[in-house]
Coordinates of C-alpha atoms and ligand atoms in Angstrom, one line a residue:
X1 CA -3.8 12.6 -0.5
X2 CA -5.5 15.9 0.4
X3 CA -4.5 15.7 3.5
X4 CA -0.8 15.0 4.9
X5 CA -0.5 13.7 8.6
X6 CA 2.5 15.3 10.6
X7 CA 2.7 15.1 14.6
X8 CA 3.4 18.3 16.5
X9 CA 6.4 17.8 18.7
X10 CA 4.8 18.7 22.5
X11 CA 7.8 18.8 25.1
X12 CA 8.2 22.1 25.9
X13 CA 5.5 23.0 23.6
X14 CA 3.1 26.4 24.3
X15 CA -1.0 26.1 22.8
X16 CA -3.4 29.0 22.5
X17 CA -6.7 28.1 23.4
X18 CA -9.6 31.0 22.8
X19 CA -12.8 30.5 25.0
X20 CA -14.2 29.2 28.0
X21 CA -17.5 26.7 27.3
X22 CA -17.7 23.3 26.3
X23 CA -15.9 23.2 23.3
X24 CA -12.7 25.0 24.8
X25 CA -13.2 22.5 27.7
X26 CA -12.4 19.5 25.7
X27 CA -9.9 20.8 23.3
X28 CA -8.0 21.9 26.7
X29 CA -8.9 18.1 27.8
X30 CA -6.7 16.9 25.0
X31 CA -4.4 19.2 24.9
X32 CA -3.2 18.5 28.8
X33 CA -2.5 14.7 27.2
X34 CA 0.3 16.5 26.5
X35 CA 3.5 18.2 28.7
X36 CA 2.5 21.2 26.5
X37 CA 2.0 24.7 28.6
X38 CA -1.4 26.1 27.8
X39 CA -2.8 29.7 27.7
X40 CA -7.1 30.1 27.5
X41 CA -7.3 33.4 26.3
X42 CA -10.9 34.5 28.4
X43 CA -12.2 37.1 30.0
X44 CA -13.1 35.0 33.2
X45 CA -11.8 32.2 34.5
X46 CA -13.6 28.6 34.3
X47 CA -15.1 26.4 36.6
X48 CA -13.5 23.4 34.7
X49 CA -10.4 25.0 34.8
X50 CA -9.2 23.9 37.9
X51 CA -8.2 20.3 37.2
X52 CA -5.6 21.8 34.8
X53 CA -4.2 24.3 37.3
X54 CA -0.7 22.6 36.3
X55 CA -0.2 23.4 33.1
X56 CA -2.9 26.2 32.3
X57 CA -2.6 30.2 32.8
X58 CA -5.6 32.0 32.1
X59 CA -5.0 35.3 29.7
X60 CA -6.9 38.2 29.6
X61 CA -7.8 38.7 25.7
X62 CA -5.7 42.1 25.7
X63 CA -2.4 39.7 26.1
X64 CA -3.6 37.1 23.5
X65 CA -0.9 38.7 21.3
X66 CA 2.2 38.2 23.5
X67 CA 0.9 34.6 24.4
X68 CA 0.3 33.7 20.6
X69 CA 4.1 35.2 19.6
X70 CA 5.4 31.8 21.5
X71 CA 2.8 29.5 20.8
X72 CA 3.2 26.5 18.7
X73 CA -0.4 26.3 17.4
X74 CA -3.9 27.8 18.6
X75 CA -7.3 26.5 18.7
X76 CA -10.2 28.6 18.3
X77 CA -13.0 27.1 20.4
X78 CA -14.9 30.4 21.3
X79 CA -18.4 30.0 20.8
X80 CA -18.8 33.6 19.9
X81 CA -18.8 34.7 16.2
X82 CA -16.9 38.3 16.9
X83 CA -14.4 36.4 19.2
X84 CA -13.7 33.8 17.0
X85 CA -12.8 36.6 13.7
X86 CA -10.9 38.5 16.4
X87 CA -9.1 35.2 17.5
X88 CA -8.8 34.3 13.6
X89 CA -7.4 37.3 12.7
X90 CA -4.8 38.2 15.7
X91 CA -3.4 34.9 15.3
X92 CA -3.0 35.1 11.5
X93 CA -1.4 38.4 12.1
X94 CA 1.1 36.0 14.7
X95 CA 1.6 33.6 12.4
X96 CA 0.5 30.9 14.2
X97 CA -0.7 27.6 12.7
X98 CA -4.9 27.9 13.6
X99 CA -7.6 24.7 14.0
X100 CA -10.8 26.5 14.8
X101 CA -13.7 24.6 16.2
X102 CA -16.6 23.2 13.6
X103 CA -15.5 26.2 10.9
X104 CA -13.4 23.7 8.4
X105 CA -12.9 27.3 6.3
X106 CA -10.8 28.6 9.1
X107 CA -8.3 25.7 9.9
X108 CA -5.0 25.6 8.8
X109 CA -4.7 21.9 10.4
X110 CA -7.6 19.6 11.7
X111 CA -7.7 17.3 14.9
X112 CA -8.0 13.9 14.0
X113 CA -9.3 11.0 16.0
X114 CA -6.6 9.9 17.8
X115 CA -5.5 6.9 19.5
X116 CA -3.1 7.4 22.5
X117 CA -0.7 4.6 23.7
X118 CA 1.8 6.5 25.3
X119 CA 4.2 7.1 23.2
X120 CA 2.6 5.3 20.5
X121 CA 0.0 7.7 19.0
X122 CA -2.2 6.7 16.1
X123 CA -4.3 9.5 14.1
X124 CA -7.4 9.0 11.4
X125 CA -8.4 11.9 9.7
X126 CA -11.1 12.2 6.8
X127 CA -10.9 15.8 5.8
X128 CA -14.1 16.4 7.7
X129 CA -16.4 14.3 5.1
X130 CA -16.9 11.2 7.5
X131 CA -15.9 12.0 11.0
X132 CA -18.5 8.7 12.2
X133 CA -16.0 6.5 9.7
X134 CA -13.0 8.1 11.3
X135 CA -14.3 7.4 15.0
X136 CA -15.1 3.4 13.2
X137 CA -11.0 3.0 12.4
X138 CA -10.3 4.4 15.4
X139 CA -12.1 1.7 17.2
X140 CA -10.9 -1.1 15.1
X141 CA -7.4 0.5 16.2
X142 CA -7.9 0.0 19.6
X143 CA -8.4 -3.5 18.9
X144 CA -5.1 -4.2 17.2
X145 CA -3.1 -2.1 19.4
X146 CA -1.9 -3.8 22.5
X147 CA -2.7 -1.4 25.6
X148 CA 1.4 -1.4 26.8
X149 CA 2.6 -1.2 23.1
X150 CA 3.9 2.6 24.1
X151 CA 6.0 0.8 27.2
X152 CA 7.5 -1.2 24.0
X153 CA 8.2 2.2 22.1
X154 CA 9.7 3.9 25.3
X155 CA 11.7 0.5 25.9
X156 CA 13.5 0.7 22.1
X157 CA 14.2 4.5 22.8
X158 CA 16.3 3.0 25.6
X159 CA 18.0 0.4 24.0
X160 CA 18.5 2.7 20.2
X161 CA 22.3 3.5 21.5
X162 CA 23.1 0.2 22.3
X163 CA 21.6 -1.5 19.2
X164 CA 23.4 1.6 17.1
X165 CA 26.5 0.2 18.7
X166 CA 26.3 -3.2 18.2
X167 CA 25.0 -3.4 14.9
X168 CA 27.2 -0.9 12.3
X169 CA 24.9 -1.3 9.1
X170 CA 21.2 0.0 8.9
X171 CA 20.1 -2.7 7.5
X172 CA 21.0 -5.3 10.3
X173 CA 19.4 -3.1 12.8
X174 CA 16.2 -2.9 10.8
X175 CA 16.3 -6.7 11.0
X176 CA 17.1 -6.5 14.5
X177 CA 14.5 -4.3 16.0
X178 CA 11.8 -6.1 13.7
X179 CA 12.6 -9.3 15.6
X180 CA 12.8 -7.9 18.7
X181 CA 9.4 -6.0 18.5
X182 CA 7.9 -8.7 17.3
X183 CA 8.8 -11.6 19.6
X184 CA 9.8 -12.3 22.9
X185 CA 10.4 -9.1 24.0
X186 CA 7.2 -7.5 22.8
X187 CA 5.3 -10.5 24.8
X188 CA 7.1 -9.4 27.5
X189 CA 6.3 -6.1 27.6
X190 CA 2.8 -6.6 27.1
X191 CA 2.9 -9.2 29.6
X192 CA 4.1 -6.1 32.0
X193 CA 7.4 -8.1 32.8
X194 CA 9.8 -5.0 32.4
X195 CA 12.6 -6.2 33.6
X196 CA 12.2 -9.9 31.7
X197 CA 11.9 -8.0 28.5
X198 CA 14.8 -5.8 29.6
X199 CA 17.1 -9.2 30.2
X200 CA 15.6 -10.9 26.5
X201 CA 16.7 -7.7 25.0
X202 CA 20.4 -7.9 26.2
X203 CA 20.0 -11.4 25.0
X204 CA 18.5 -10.9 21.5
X205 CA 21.4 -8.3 21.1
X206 CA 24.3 -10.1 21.7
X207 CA 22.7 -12.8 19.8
X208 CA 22.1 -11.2 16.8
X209 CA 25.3 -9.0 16.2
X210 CA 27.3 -12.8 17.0
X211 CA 25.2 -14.4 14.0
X212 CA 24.7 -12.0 11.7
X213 CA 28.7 -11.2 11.3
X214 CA 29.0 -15.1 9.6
X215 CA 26.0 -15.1 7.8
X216 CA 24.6 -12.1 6.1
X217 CA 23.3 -13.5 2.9
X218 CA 19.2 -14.1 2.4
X219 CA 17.0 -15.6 0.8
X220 CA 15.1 -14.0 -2.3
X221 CA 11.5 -14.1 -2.7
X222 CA 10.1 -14.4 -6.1
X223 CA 6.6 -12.9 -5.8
X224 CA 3.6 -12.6 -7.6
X225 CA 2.1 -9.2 -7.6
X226 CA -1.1 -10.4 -9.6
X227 CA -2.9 -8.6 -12.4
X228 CA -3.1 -5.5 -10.7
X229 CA -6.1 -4.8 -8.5
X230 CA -3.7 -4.9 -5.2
X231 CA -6.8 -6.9 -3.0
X232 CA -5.3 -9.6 -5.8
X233 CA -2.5 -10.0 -3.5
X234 CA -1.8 -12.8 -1.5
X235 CA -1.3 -12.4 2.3
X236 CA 2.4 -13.7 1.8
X237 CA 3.0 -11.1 -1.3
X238 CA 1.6 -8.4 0.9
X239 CA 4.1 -9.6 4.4
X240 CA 6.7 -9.8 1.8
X241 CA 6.6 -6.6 0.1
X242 CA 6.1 -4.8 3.7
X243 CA 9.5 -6.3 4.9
X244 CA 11.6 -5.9 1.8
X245 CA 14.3 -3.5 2.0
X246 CA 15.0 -3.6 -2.0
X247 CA 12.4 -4.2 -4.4
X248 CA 13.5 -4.9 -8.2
X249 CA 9.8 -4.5 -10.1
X250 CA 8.1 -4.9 -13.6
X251 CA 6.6 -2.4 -15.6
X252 CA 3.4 -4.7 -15.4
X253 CA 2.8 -4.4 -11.4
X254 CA 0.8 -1.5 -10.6
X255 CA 1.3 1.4 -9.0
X256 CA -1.3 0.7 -6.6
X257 CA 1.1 -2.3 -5.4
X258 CA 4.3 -0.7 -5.3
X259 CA 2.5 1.9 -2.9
X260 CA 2.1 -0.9 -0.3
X261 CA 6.4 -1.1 0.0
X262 CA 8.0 0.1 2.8
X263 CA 8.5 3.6 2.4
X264 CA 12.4 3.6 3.2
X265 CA 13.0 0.4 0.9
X266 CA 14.6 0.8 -2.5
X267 CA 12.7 0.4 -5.8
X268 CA 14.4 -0.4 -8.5
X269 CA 12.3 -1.1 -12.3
X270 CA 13.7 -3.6 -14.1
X271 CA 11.0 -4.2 -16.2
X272 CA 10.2 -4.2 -19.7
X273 CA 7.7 -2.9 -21.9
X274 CA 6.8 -5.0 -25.2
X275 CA 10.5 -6.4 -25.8
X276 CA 12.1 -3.4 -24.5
X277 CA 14.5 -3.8 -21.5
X278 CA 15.1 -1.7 -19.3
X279 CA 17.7 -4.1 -17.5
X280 CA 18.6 -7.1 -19.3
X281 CA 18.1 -10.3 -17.5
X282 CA 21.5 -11.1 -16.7
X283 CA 21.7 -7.5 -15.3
X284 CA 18.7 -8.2 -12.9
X285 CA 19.8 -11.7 -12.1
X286 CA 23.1 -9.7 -10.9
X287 CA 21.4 -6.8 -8.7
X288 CA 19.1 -9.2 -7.1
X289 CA 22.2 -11.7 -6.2
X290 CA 24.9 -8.2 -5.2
X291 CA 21.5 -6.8 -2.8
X292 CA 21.0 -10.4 -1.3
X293 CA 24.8 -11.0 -0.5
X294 CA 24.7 -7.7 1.2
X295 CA 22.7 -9.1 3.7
X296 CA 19.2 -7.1 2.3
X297 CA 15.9 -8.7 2.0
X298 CA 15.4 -8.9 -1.5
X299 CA 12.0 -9.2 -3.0
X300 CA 11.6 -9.5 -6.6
X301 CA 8.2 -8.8 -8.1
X302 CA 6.5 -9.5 -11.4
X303 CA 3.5 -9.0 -12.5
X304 CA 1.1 -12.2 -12.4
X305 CA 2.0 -15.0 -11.6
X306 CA 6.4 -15.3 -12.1
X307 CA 6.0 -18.8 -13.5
X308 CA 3.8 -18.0 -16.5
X309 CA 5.5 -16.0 -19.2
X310 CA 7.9 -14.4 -16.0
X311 CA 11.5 -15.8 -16.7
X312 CA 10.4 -17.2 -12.7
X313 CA 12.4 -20.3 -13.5
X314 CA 15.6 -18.2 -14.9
X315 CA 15.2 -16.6 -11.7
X316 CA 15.6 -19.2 -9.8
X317 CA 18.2 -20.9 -11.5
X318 CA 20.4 -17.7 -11.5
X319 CA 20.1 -17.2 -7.4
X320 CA 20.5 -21.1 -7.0
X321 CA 23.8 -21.3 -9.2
X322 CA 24.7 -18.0 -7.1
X323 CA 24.3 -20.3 -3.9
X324 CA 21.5 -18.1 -2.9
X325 CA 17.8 -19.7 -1.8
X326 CA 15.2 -18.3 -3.6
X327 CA 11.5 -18.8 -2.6
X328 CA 8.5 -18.4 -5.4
X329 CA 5.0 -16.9 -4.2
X330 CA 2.7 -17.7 -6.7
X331 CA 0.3 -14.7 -8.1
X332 CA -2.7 -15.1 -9.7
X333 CA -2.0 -14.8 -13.1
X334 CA -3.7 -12.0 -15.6
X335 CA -5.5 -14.8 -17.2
X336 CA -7.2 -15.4 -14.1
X337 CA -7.8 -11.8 -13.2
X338 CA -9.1 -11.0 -16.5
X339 CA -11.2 -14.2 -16.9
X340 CA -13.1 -13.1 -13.5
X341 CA -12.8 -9.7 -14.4
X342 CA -15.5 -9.9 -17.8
X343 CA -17.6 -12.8 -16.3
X344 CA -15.6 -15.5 -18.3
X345 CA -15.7 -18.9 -17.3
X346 CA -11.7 -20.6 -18.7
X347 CA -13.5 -24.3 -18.7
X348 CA -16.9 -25.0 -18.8
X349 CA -18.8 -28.3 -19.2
X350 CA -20.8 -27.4 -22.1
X351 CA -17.9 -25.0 -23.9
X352 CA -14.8 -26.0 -23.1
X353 CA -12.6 -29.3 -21.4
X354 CA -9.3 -27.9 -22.1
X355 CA -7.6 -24.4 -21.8
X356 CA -4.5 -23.5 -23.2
X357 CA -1.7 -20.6 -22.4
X358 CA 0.2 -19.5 -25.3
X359 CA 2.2 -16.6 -25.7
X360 CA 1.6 -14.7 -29.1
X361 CA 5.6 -13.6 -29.0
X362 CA 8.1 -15.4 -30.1
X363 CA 11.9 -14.8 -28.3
X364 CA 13.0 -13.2 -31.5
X365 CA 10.2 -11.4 -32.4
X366 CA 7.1 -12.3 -34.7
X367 CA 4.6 -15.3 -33.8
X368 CA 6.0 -18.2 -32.1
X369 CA 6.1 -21.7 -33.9
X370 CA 2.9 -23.1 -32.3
X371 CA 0.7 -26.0 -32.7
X372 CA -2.0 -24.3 -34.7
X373 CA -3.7 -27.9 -35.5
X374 CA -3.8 -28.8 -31.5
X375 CA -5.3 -25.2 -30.7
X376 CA -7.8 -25.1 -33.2
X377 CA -9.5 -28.3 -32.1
X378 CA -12.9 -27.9 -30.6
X379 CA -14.0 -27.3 -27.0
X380 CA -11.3 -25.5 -25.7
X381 CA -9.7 -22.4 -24.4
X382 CA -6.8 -20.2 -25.9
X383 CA -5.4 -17.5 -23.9
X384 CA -2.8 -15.8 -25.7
X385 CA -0.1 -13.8 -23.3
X386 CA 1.6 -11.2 -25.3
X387 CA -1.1 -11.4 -28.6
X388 CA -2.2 -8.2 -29.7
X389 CA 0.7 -7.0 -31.4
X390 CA 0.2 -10.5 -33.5
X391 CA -3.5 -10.7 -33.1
X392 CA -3.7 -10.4 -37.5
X393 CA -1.6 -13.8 -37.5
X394 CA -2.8 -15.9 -34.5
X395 CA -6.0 -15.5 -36.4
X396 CA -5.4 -15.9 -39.6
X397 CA -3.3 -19.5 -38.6
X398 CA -6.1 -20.3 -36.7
X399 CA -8.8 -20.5 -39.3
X400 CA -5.9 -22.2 -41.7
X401 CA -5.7 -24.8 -39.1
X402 CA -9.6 -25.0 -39.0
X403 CA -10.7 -23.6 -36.4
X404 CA -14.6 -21.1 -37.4
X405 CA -14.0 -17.6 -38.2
X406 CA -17.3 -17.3 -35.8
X407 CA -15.8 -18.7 -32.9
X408 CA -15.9 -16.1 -30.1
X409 CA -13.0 -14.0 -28.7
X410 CA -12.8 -11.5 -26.0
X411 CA -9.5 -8.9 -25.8
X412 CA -9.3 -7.4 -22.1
X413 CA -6.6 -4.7 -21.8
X414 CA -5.2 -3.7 -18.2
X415 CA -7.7 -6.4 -16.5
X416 CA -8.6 -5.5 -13.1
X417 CA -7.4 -2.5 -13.0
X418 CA -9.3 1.1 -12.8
X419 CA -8.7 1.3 -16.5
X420 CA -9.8 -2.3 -17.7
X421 CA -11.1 -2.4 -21.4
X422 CA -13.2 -5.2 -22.8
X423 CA -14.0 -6.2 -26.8
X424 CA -15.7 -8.7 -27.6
X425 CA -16.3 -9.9 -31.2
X426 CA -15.2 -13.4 -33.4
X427 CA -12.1 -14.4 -34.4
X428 CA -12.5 -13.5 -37.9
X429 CA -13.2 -9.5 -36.6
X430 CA -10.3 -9.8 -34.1
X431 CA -8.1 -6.9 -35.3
X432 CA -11.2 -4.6 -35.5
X433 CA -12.4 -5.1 -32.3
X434 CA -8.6 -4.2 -31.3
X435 CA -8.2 -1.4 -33.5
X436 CA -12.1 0.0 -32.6
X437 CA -11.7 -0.3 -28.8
X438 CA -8.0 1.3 -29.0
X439 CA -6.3 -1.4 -27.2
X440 CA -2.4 -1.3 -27.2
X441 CA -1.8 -3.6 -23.6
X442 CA -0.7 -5.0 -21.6
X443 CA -3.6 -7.1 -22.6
X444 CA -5.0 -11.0 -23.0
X445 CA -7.2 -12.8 -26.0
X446 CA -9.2 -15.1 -25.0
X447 CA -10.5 -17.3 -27.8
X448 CA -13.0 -20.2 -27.5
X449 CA -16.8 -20.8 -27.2
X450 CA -16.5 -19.8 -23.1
X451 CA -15.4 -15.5 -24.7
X452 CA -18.8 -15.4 -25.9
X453 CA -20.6 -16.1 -23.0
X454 CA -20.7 -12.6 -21.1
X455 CA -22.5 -11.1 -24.7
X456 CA -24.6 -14.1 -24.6
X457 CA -25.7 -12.9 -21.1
X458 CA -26.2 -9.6 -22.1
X459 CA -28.3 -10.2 -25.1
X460 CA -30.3 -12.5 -22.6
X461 CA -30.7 -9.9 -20.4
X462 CA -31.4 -7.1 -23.3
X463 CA -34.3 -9.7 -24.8
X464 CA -35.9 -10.8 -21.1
X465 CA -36.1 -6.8 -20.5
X466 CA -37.6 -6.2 -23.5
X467 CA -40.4 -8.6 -23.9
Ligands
SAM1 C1 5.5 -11.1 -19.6 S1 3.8 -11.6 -19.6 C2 3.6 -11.8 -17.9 C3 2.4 -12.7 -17.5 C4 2.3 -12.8 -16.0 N1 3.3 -13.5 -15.4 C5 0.9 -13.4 -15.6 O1 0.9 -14.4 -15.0 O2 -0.1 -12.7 -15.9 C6 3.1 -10.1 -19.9 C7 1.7 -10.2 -20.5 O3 0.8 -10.6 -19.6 C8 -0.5 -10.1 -19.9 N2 -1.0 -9.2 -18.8 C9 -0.3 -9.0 -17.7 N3 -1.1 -8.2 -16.9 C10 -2.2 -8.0 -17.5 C11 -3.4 -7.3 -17.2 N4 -3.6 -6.7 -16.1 N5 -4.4 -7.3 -18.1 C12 -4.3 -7.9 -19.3 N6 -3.2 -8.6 -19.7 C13 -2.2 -8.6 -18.8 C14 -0.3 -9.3 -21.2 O4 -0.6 -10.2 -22.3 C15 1.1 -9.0 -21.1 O5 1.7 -8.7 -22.4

């Protein structure tokens, strides 16, 4: 983030503004949105000024100094190269944050496009690189904000005291004032019935503070955060993860993902990396059951989907034995993601009728006891969860059990992420194409007919071009 997005506080604020044409015209425009006092520093006064007669004193440029020693910020919007170094340089000299018209160079802040709803402002900036794009969000902005959605703000300024009185812990009044400003009251508001809203509010309140003192424990949602590309998400993962005030995460979801939780909401990692805990289950099963009896909304996410390989179903039966509902949201697994990822299709008429999840570690360590005869049958699929540390094994009991030393594999480490690696080679060169392409995981083998068929492609491709 190059840039970082702060809002200048404007009751009883006092703005600089150097020159008198267009540009000073508009800047002085916006800044009159504002109860700020403002002082154009110009030799002459405006035409244009007079609209602004309220809140503007002209100042002669030999008193831009004592103006700028109160001011809060300054814009430069001379049009006048000398003026604008003088202007640049005086207010340095003061201290004073500067924004200076089209010169990027000179600005201490920039003005974004803004969005104004009362109090209920809304900002896109892009560092200068695509002002068109910024004006574009803006626009779609517009759309999602309702018109009287600052009457809602200025309505739960009113009612903060009275909610802070009613409700003693933060987290019931964060559940409080998300129903409220998403329900009745906000559809009254927009609806421009003040005073209804007003009477729901009163309502809502007492309410709320009479339920919630019974029955504070939620729900905990079990959620899958997918292989890691966060537009992998479903909607319900993404409403979920916005809401949650604790989130207890794996190693495996990506960073990307835990940027999209609520700022103020805990995180806590729980996660393990290859057989190392960092909590052991029992321990997570006990934070997620002590932050939902405390009345929190508890999400707990895991990478992929929590039903394959992801101790989901432990999960579950821990909360349920606790007396505590849990909901799963199903992910899309990382043998999805990587499948789609390198182009490779998990069944396919010609190639394969049956695919196969296995996980290449067993609980105690080493290979698990698996079915080698049943996998290495013909025209299927093996993905192998947890694998590469046992890659040497899994291939070597495969070929016992009969199944080619030609047969295709693919090994995709950190699938559909920014740092996805592919190999691709046979199942008799598995641990070379592991070793040569450095892969350590999180990562998947695919092994079957279907692993070959992006090279295939390729070599299709490589020939056509070539002839
Ligand atoms: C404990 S399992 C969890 C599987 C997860 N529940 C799912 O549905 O993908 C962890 C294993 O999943 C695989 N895995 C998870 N994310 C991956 C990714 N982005 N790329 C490749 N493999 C991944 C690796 O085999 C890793 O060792």
């Amino acid at each position: 983030m190059r840039l970082f997005p702060a809002f200048f506080q404007m009751d009883d604020a006092h703005v600089v503004i150097f020159g008198a044409g267009t540009n000073a015209e508009r800047k002085t425009r916006l800044v009159a949105k504002t109860p700020a006092r403002i002082s154009l520093v110009t030799k002459r006064r405006p035409d244009w000024a007079e609209p602004f007669s309220d809140q503007l004193t002209i100042v002669t440029p030999e008193h831009a100094g004592q103006a700028l020693d109160t001011a809060r910020f300054t814009i430069i919007a001379s049009d006048d190269e000398a003026e604008v170094q003088w202007a640049y340089e005086l207010a340095r000299a003061y201290g004073v944050p500067i924004n200076a018209v089209d010169r990027k160079e000179l600005c201490d802040f920039t003005i974004p496009s803004m969005l104004d709803r009362g109090q209920v402002v809304a900002a896109v900036a892009t560092g200068g690189a695509a002002p068109v794009l910024a004006k574009d969000i803006r626009s779609k902005l517009e759309t999602l904000l309702p018109e009287r959605i600052g009457s809602l703000a200025a309505l739960a300024e009113r009612w903060r005291p009275a909610v802070k009185a009613a409700i003693d812990t933060e987290t019931g009044r964060r559940h409080f004032w998300e129903a409220a400003l998403r329900g009745a009251v906000a559809e009254a508001v927009y609806a421009g019935d003040d005073a209804g809203a007003e009477a729901l509010m009163e309502d809502a309140l007492s309410k709320f503070a009479n339920e919630t003192a019974g029955n504070e424990t939620g729900p905990v949602h079990i959620v899958g955060a997918g292989p890691g590309d966060p537009e992998l998400l479903t909607l319900k993962a993404f409403r979920l993860i916005q809401q949650a005030d604790v989130v207890f995460h794996d190693k495996l979801v990506s960073k990307e993902i835990m940027d999209l939780v609520r700022r103020d909401a805990e995180r806590v990692p729980v996660g393990k990396s290859k057989g190392e805990h960092l909590v052991p289950q029992d321990g997570i099963h006990e934070l997620m059951i002590a932050a939902a009896e405390e009345g929190k909304r508890v999400v707990r996410l895991k990478g992929g989907d929590p039903f394959i390989f992801g101790r989901g179903g432990e999960e579950v039966e821990a909360l349920r034995e606790a007396g505590i509902e849990a909901h799963v949201v199903p992910g899309i697994s990382s043998a999805l993601g990587c499948a789609a990822s390198a182009n490779i299709p998990l069944t396919h008429r010609d190639h394969a009728q049956t695919l196969t999840f296995v996980t290449g570690h067993a609980q105690k360590g080493g290979v698990p006891d698996l079915d080698w005869q049943g996998l290495a049958k013909p025209h299927q699929t093996i993905v192998v969860f947890m694998g590469v540390g046992t890659a040497p094994v899994i291939s070597e009991k495969l070929q016992e059990a009969g199944l080619p030393g030609k047969t295709p594999v693919a090994v995709i480490e950190n699938g559909t992420r920014a740092n996805e690696k592919r190999g691709f080679g046979s199942l008799d060169s598995l641990s070379r194409v592991i070793e040569e392409k450095g892969i350590r995981g999180p990562a998947l083998l695919i092994i079957g007919e279907v692993a070959g068929l992006p090279a295939e492609a390729l070599n299709r491709k490589i020939e056509e071009a070539l002839a």
